[in-house]
mmCIF file of C-alpha atoms and ligand atoms in Angstrom:
data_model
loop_
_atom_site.group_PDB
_atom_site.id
_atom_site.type_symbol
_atom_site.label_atom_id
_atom_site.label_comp_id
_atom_site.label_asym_id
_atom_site.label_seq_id
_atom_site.Cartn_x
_atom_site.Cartn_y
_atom_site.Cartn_z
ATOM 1 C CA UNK A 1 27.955 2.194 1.088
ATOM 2 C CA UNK A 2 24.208 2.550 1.460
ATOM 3 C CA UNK A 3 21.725 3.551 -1.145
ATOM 4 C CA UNK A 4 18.324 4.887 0.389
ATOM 5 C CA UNK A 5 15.444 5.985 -1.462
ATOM 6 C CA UNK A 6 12.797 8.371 0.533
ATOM 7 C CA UNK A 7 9.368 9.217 -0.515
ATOM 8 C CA UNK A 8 6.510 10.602 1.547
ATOM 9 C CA UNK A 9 3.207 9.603 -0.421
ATOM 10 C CA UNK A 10 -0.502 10.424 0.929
ATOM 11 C CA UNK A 11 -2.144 13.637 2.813
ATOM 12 C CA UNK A 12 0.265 15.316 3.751
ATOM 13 C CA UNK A 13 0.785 15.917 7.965
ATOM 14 C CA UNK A 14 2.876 17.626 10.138
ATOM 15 C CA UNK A 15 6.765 16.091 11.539
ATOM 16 C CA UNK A 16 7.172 14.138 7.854
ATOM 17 C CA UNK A 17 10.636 16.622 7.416
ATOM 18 C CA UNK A 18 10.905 15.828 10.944
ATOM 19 C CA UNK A 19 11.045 11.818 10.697
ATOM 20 C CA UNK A 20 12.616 12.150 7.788
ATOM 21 C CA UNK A 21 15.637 14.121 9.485
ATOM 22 C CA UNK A 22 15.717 11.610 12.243
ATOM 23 C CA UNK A 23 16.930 8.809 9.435
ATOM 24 C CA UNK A 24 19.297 10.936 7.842
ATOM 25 C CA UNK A 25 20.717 12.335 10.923
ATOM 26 C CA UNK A 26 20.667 8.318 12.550
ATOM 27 C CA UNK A 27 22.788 6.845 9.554
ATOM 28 C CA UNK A 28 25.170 9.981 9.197
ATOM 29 C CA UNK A 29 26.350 9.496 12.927
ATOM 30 C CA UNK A 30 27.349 6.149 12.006
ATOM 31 C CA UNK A 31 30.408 5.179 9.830
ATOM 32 C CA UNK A 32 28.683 4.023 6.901
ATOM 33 C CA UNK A 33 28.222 5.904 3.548
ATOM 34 C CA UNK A 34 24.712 6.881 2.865
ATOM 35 C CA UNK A 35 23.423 8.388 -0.071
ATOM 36 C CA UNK A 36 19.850 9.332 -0.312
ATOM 37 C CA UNK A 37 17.724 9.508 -3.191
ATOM 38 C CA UNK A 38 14.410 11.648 -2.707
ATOM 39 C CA UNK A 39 11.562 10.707 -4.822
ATOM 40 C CA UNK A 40 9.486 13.398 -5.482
ATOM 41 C CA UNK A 41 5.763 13.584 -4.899
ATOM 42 C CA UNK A 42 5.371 10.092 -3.635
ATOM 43 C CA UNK A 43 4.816 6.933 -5.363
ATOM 44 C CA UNK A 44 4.612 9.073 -8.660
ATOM 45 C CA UNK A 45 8.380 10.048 -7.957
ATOM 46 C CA UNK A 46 9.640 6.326 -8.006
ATOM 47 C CA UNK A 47 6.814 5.066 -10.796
ATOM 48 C CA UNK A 48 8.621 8.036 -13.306
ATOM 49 C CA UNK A 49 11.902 8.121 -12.029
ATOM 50 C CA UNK A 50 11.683 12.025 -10.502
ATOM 51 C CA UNK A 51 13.934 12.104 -7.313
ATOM 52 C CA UNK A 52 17.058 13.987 -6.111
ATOM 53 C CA UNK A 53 19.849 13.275 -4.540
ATOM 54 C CA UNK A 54 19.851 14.932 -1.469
ATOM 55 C CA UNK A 55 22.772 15.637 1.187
ATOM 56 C CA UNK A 56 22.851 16.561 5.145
ATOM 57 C CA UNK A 57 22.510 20.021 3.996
ATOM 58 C CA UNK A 58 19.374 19.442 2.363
ATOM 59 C CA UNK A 59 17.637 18.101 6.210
ATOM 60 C CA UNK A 60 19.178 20.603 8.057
ATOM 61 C CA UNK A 61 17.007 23.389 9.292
ATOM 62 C CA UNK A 62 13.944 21.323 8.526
ATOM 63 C CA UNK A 63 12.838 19.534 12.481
ATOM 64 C CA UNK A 64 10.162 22.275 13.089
ATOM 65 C CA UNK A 65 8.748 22.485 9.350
ATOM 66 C CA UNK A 66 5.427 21.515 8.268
ATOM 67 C CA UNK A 67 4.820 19.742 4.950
ATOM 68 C CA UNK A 68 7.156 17.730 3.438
ATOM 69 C CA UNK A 69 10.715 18.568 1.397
ATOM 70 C CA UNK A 70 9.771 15.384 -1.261
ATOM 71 C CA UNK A 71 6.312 16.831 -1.435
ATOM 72 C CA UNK A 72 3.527 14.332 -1.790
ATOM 73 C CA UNK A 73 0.605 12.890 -3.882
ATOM 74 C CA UNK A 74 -1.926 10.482 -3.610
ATOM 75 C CA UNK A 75 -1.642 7.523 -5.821
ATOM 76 C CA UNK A 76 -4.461 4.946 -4.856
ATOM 77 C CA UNK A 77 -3.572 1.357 -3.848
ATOM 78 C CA UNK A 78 -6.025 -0.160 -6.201
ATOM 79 C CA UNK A 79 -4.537 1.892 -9.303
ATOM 80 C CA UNK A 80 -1.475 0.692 -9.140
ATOM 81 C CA UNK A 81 -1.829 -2.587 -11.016
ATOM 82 C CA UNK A 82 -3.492 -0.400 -13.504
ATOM 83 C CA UNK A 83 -1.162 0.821 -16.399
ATOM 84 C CA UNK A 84 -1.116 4.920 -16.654
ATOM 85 C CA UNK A 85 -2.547 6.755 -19.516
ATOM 86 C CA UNK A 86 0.430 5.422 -21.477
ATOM 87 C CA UNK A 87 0.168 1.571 -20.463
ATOM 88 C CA UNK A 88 3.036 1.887 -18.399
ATOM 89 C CA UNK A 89 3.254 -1.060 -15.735
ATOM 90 C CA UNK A 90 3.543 1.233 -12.818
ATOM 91 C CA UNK A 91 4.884 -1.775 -10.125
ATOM 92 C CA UNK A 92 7.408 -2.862 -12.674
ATOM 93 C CA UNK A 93 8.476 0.799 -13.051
ATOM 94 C CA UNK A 94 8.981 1.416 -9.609
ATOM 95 C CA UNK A 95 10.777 -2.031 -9.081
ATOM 96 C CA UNK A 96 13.089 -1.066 -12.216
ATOM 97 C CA UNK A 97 13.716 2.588 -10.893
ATOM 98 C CA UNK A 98 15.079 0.748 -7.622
ATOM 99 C CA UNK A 99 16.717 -1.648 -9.173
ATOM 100 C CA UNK A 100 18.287 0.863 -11.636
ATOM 101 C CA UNK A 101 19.791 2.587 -8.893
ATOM 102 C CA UNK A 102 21.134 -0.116 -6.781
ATOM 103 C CA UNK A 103 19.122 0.859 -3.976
ATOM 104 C CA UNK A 104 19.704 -1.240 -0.844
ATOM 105 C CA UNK A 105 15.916 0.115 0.931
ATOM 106 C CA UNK A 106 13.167 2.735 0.376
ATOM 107 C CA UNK A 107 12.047 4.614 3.489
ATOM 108 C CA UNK A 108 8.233 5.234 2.898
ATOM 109 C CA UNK A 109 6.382 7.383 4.937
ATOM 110 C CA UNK A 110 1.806 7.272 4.786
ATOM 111 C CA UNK A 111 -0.892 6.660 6.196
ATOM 112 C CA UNK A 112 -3.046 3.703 4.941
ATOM 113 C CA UNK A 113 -2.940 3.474 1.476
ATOM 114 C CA UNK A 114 0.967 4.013 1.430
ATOM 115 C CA UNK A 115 1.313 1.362 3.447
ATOM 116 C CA UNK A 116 -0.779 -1.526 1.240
ATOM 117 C CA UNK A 117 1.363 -0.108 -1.625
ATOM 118 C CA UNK A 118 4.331 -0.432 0.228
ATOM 119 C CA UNK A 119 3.917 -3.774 1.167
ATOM 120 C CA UNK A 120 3.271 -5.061 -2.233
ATOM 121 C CA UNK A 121 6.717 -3.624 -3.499
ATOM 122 C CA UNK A 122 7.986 -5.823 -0.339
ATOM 123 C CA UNK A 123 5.991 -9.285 -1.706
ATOM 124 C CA UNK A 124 7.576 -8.204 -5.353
ATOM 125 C CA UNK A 125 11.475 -7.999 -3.428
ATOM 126 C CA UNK A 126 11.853 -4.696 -2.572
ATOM 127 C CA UNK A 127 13.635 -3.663 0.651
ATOM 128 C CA UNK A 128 11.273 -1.416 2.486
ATOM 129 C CA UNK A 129 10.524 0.217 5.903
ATOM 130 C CA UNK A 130 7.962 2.258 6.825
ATOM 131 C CA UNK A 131 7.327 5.442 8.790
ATOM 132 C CA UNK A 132 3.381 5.852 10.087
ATOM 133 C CA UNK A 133 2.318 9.345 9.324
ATOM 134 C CA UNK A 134 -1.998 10.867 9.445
ATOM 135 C CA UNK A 135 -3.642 13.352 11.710
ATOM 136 C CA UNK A 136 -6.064 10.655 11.676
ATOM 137 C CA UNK A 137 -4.131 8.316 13.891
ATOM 138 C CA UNK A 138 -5.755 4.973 11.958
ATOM 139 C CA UNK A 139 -3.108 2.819 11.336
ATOM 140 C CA UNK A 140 -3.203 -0.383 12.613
ATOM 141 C CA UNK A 141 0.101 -1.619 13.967
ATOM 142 C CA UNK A 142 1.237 1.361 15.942
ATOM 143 C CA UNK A 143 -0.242 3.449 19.100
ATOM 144 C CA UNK A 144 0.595 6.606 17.647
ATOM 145 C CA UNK A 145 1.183 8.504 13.832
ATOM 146 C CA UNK A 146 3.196 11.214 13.794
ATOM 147 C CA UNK A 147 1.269 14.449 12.816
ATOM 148 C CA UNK A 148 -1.787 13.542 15.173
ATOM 149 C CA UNK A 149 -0.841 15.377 18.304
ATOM 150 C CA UNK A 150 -0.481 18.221 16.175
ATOM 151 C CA UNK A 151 -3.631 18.036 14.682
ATOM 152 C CA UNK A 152 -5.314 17.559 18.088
ATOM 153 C CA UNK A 153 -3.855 20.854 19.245
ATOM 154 C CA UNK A 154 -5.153 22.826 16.309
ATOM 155 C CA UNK A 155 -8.646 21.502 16.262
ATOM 156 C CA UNK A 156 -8.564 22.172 19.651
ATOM 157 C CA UNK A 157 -7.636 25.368 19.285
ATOM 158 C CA UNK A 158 -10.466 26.268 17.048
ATOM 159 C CA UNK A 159 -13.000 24.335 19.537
ATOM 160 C CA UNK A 160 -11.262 26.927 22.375
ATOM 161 C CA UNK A 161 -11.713 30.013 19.723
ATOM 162 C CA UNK A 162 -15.458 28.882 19.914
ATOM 163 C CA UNK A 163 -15.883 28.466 22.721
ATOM 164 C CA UNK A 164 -15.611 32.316 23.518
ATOM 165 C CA UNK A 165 -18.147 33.647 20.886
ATOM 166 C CA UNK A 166 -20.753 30.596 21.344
ATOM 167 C CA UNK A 167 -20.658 32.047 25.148
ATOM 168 C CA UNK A 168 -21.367 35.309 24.386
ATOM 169 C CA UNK A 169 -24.723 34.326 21.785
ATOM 170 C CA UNK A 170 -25.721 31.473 23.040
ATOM 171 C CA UNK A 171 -25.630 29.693 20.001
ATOM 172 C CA UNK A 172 -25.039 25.862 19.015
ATOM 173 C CA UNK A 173 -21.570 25.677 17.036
ATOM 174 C CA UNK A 174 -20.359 22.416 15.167
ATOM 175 C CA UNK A 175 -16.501 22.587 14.852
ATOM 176 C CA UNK A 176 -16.203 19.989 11.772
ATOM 177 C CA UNK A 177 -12.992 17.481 12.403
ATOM 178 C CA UNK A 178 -10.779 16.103 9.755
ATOM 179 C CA UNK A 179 -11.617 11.897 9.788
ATOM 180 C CA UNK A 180 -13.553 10.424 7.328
ATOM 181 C CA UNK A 181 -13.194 7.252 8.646
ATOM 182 C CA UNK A 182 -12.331 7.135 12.228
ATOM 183 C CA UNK A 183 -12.914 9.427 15.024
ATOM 184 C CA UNK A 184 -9.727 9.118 16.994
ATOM 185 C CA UNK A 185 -8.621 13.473 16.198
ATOM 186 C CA UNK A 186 -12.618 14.544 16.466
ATOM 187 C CA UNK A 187 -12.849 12.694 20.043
ATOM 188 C CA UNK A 188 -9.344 13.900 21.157
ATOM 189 C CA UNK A 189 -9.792 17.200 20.302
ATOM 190 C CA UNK A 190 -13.543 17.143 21.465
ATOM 191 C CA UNK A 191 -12.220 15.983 25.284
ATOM 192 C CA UNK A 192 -9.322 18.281 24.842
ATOM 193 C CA UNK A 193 -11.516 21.212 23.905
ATOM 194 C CA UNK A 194 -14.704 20.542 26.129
ATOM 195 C CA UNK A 195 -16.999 19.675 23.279
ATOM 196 C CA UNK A 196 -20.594 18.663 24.849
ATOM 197 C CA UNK A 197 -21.390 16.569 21.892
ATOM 198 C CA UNK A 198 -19.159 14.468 19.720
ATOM 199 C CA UNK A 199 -19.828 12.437 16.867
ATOM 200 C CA UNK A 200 -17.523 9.940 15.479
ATOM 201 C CA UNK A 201 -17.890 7.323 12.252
ATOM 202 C CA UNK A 202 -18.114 4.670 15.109
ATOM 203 C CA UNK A 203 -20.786 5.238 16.762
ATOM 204 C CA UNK A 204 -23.393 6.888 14.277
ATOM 205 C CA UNK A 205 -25.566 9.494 15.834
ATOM 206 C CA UNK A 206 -29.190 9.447 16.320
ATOM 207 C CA UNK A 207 -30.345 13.097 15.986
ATOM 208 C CA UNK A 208 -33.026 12.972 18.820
ATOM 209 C CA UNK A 209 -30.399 11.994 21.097
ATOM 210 C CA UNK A 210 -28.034 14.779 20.027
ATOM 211 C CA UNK A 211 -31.292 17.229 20.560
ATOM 212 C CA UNK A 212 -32.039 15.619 23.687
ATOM 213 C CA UNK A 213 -28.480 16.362 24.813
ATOM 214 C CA UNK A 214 -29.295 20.087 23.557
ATOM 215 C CA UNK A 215 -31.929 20.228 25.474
ATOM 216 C CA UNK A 216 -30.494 19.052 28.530
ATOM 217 C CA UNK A 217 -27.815 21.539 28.510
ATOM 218 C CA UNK A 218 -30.343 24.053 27.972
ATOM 219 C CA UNK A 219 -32.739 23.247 30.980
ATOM 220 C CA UNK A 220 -29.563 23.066 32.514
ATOM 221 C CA UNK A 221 -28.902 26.701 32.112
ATOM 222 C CA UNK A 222 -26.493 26.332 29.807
ATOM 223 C CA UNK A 223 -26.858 29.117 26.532
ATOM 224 C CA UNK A 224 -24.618 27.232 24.463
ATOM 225 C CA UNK A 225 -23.464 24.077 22.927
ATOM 226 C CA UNK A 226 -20.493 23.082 21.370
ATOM 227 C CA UNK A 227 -20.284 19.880 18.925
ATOM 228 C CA UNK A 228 -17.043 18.165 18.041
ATOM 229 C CA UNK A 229 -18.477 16.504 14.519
ATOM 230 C CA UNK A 230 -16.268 14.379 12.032
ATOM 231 C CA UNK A 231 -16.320 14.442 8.654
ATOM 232 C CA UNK A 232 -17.335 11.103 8.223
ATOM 233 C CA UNK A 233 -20.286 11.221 10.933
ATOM 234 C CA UNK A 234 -22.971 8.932 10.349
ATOM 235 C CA UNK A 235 -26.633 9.031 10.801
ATOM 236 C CA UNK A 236 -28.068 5.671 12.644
ATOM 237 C CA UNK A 237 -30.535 5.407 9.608
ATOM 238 C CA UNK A 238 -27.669 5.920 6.872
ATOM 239 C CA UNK A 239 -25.257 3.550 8.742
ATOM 240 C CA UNK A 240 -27.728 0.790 8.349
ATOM 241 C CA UNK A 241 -27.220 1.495 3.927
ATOM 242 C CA UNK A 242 -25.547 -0.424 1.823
ATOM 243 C CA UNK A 243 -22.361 1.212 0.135
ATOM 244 C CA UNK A 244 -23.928 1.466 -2.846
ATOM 245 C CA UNK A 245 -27.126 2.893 -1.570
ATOM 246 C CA UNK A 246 -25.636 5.455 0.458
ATOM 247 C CA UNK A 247 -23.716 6.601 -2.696
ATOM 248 C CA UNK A 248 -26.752 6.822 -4.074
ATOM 249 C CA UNK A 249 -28.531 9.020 -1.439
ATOM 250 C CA UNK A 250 -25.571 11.108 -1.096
ATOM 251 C CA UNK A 251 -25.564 12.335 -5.110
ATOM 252 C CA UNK A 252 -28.858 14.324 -4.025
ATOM 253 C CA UNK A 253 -27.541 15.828 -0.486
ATOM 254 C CA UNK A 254 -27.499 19.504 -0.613
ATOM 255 C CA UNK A 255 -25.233 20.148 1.897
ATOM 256 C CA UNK A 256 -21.663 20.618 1.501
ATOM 257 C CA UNK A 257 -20.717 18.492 4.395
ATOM 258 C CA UNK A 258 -22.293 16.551 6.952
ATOM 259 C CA UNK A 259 -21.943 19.275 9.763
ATOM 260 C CA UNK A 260 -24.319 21.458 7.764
ATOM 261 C CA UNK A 261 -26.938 18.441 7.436
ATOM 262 C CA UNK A 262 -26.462 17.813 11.159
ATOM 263 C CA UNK A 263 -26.653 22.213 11.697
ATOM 264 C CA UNK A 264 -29.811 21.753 9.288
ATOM 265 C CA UNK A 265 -31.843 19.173 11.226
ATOM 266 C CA UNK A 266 -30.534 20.457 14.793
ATOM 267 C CA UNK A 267 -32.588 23.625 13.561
ATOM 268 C CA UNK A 268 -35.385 22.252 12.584
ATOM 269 C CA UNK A 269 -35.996 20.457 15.606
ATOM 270 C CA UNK A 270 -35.168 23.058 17.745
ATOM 271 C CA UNK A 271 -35.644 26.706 16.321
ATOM 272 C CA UNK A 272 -31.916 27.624 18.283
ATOM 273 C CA UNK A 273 -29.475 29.162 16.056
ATOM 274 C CA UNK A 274 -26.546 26.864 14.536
ATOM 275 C CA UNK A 275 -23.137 27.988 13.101
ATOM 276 C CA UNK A 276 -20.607 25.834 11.434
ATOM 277 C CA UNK A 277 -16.891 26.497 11.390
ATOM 278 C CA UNK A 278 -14.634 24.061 9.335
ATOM 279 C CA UNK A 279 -10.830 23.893 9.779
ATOM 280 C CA UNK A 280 -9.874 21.858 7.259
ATOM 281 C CA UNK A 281 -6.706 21.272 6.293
ATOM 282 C CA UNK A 282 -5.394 24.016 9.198
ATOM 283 C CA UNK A 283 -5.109 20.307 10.816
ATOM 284 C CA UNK A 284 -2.984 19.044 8.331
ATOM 285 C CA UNK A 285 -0.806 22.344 8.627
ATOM 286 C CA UNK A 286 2.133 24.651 10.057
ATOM 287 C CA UNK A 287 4.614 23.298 12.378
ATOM 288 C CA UNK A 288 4.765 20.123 14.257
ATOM 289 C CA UNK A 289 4.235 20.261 17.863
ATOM 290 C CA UNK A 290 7.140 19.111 19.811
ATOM 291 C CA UNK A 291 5.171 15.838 21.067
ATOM 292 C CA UNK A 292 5.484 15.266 17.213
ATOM 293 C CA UNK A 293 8.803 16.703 16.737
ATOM 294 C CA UNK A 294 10.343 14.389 19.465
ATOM 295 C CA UNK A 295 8.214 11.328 18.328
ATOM 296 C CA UNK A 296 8.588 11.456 14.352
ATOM 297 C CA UNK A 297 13.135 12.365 15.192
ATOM 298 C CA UNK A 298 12.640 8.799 17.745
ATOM 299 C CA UNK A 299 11.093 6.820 14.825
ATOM 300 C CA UNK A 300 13.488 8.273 12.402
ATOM 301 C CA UNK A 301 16.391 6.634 14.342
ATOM 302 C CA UNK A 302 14.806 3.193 14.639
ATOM 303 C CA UNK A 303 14.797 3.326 10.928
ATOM 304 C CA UNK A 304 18.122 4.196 10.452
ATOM 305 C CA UNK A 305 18.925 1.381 12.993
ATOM 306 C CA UNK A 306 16.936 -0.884 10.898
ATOM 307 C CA UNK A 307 18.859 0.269 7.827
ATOM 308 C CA UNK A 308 22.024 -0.389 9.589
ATOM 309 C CA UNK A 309 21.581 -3.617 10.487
ATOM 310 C CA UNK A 310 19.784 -4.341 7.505
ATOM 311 C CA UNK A 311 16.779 -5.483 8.818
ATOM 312 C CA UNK A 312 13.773 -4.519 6.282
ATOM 313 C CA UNK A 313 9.969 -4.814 5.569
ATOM 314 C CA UNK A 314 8.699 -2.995 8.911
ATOM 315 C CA UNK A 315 7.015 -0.648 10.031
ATOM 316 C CA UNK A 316 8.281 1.355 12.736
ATOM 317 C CA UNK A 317 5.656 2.024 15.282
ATOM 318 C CA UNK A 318 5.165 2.532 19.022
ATOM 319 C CA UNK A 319 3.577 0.272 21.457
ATOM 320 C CA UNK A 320 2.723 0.886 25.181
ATOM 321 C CA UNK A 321 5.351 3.023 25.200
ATOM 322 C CA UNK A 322 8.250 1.393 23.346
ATOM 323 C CA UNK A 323 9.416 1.896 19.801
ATOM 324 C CA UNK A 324 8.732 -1.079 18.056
ATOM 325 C CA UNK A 325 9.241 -2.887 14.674
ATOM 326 C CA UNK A 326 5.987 -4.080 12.997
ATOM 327 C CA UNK A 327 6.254 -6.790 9.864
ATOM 328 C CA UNK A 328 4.594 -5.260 7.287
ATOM 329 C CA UNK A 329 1.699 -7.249 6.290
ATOM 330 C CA UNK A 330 0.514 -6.864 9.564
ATOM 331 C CA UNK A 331 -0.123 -3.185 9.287
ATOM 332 C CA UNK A 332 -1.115 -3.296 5.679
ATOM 333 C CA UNK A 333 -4.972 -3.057 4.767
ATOM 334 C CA UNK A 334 -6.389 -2.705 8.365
ATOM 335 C CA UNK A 335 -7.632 0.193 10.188
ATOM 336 C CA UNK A 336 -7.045 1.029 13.721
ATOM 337 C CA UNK A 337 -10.705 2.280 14.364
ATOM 338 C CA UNK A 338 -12.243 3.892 18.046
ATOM 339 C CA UNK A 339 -14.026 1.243 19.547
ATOM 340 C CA UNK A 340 -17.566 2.460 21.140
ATOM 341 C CA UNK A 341 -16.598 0.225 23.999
ATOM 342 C CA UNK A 342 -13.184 1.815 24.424
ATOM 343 C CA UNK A 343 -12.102 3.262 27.831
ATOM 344 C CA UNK A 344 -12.076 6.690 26.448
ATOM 345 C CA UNK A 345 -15.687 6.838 24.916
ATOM 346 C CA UNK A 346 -16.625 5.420 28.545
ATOM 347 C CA UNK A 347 -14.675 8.382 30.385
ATOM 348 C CA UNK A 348 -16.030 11.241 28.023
ATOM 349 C CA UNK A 349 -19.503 9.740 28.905
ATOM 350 C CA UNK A 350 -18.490 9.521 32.612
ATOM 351 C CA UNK A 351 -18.175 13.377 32.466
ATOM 352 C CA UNK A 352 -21.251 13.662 30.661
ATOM 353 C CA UNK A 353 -20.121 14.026 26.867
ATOM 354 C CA UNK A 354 -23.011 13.088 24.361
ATOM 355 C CA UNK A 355 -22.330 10.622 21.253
ATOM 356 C CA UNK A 356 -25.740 11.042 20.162
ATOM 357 C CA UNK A 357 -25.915 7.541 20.680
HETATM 358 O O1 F6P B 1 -4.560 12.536 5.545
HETATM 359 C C1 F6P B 1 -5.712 12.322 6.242
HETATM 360 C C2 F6P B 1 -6.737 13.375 5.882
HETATM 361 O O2 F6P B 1 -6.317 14.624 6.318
HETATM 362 C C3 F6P B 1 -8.110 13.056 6.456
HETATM 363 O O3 F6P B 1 -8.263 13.391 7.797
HETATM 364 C C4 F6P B 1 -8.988 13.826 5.530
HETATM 365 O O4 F6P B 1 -10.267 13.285 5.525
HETATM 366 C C5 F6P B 1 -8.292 13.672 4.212
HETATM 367 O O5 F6P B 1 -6.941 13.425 4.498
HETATM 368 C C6 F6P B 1 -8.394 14.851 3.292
HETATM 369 O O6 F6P B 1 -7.793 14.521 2.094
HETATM 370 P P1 F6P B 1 -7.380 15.542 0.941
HETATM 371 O O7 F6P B 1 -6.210 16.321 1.444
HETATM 372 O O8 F6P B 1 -7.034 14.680 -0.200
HETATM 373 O O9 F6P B 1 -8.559 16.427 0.733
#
């Protein structure tokens, strides 16, 4: 008999019920018992003890679902050695709720902050393997996150959607792309969509350039221009601050994101009319694609292989192609970032994409 706690902890993202299936389904088609214990709303589920047990019945129907069946919540790494409201040890509590139960693993799926939690419950003792879940695509360790490919067709869905009006008014539109961060969704989506201009945390922008680039375009004939901007964009001039100074200079910026700052000076500079259309969490949402459907059900397995053989304190991931097993503290703490060097920033220049660089 096998005793498996689940928890999905972070953002939430698209193919989480999906990976989660692909365990579940993995260890039922083998002749072991299994029972699984769902904490609810991630780390918060195992810190107070909130979870379900949960049968086949309860991951059936779920492989083309959005969201998440645990539901999730975002407990921050460096709060967890901090005692909650009511000086309860939250790592002891979650070590005790495991213990309590006899589990023999906990299957944690997040981005980067799950994972730095997750491998400290693995230095404390605790069986664990990981799942790699974000749109955002950052986590070191692993090619690919589940959830990204899904993002990437829904921003790029909205650049295509803008593409049509900026056309007909010859306008400049900014589509603004979850990643505060790292650019990997903003520059996807941006190829994928025919963005002229991207800007990514990476490489921060200088705004001349990204006029020039306007400009260009527009002796070029061209009546409109589409940007591809992040949500962590960076100015040249801010990216030289200090942490603490650019805290500083962002408690008296007006704007409500850094597309309408970029909109702002881009009309200054130029007199052209600039709109600003943010999807938002629309990334985050609806179903997964089958790219993600196919990938998260894949990783699911390995984990239930892992569980099988009893093999913990991985990550499973995927490398040039393969599904791999990543040790833990190798993922944990470390961002997989775009380089501006990287073959792909190269190509989108090749074809004559702007970084404002
Ligand atoms: O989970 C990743 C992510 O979607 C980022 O791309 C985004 O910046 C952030 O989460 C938004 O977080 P929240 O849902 O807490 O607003």
């Amino acid at each position: 008999m096998k005793r498996i706690g689940m928890l999905t902890s972070g953002g939430d993202c698209q193919a989480l019920n999906a990976a989660m299936r692909g365990v579940v389904k993995c260890l039922s088609c083998s002749s072991e018992d299994v029972e699984i214990y769902g904490f609810l709303d991630g780390y918060k589920g195992l810190i107070y003890g909130d979870f379900r047990i949960l049968t086949g019945h309860d991951f059936a129907g779920i492989l083309t679902k959005g969201g998440t069946i645990l539901g999730s919540s975002r407990t921050p790494f460096k709060l967890m050695r901090e005692p909650d409201e009511n000086g309860l040890d939250k790592v002891e509590a979650m070590k005790q709720n495991y213990h309590k139960l006899k589990l023999d693993c906990m299957v944690i799926l997040g981005g980067n902050g799950t994972h730095k939690t997750a491998n400290m419950l693995r230095e404390e003792g605790l069986n664990v393997i990981t799942l790699p879940k974000t749109i955002d695509n950052d986590l070191w360790g692993t090619d690919m996150t589940f959830g990204f490919q899904s993002a990437v067709n829904i921003a790029t869905d909205c650049i295509d959607c803008i593409h049509t009006t900026a056309s007909s008014h010859g306008r400049i539109f900014i589509v603004e792309v979850m990643g505060h961060k790292v650019g990997w969704l903003t520059l996807n989506a941006g190829i994928a969509g025919g963005a002229d201009i991207i800007l990514i945390p990476e490489i921060p922008y200088d705004i001349d350039s990204v006029v020039k680039a306007i400009n260009a375009r527009a002796a070029r004939g061209s009546r409109f221009t589409i940007m591809a901007v992040a949500e962590g964009a960076i100015s040249k001039e801010d990216a030289k601050l200090s942490k603490k100074e650019l805290k500083e200079k962002m408690k008296n910026n007006p704007y409500p994101s850094v597309s309408y700052e970029i909109a702002d000076k881009i009309m200054k500079k130029t007199g052209m009319d600039v709109r600003v259309t943010v999807p938002g969490h629309t990334q985050r949402g609806g179903s997964p694609c089958p790219y993600d459907r196919v990938f998260a059900t894949r990783l699911g397995a390995e984990a239930g292989k892992l569980i099988l053989q009893g093999e913990y304190g991985f990550m499973v991931g995927y490398k040039n192609r393969e599904i791999v097993r990543v040790p833990l503290e190798e993922v944990a703490g470390k961002l997989k970032m775009v380089s501006p060097d990287a073959t792909i920033v190269k190509e989108a220049k090749m074809v004559g994409i702007s970084f404002g660089d």
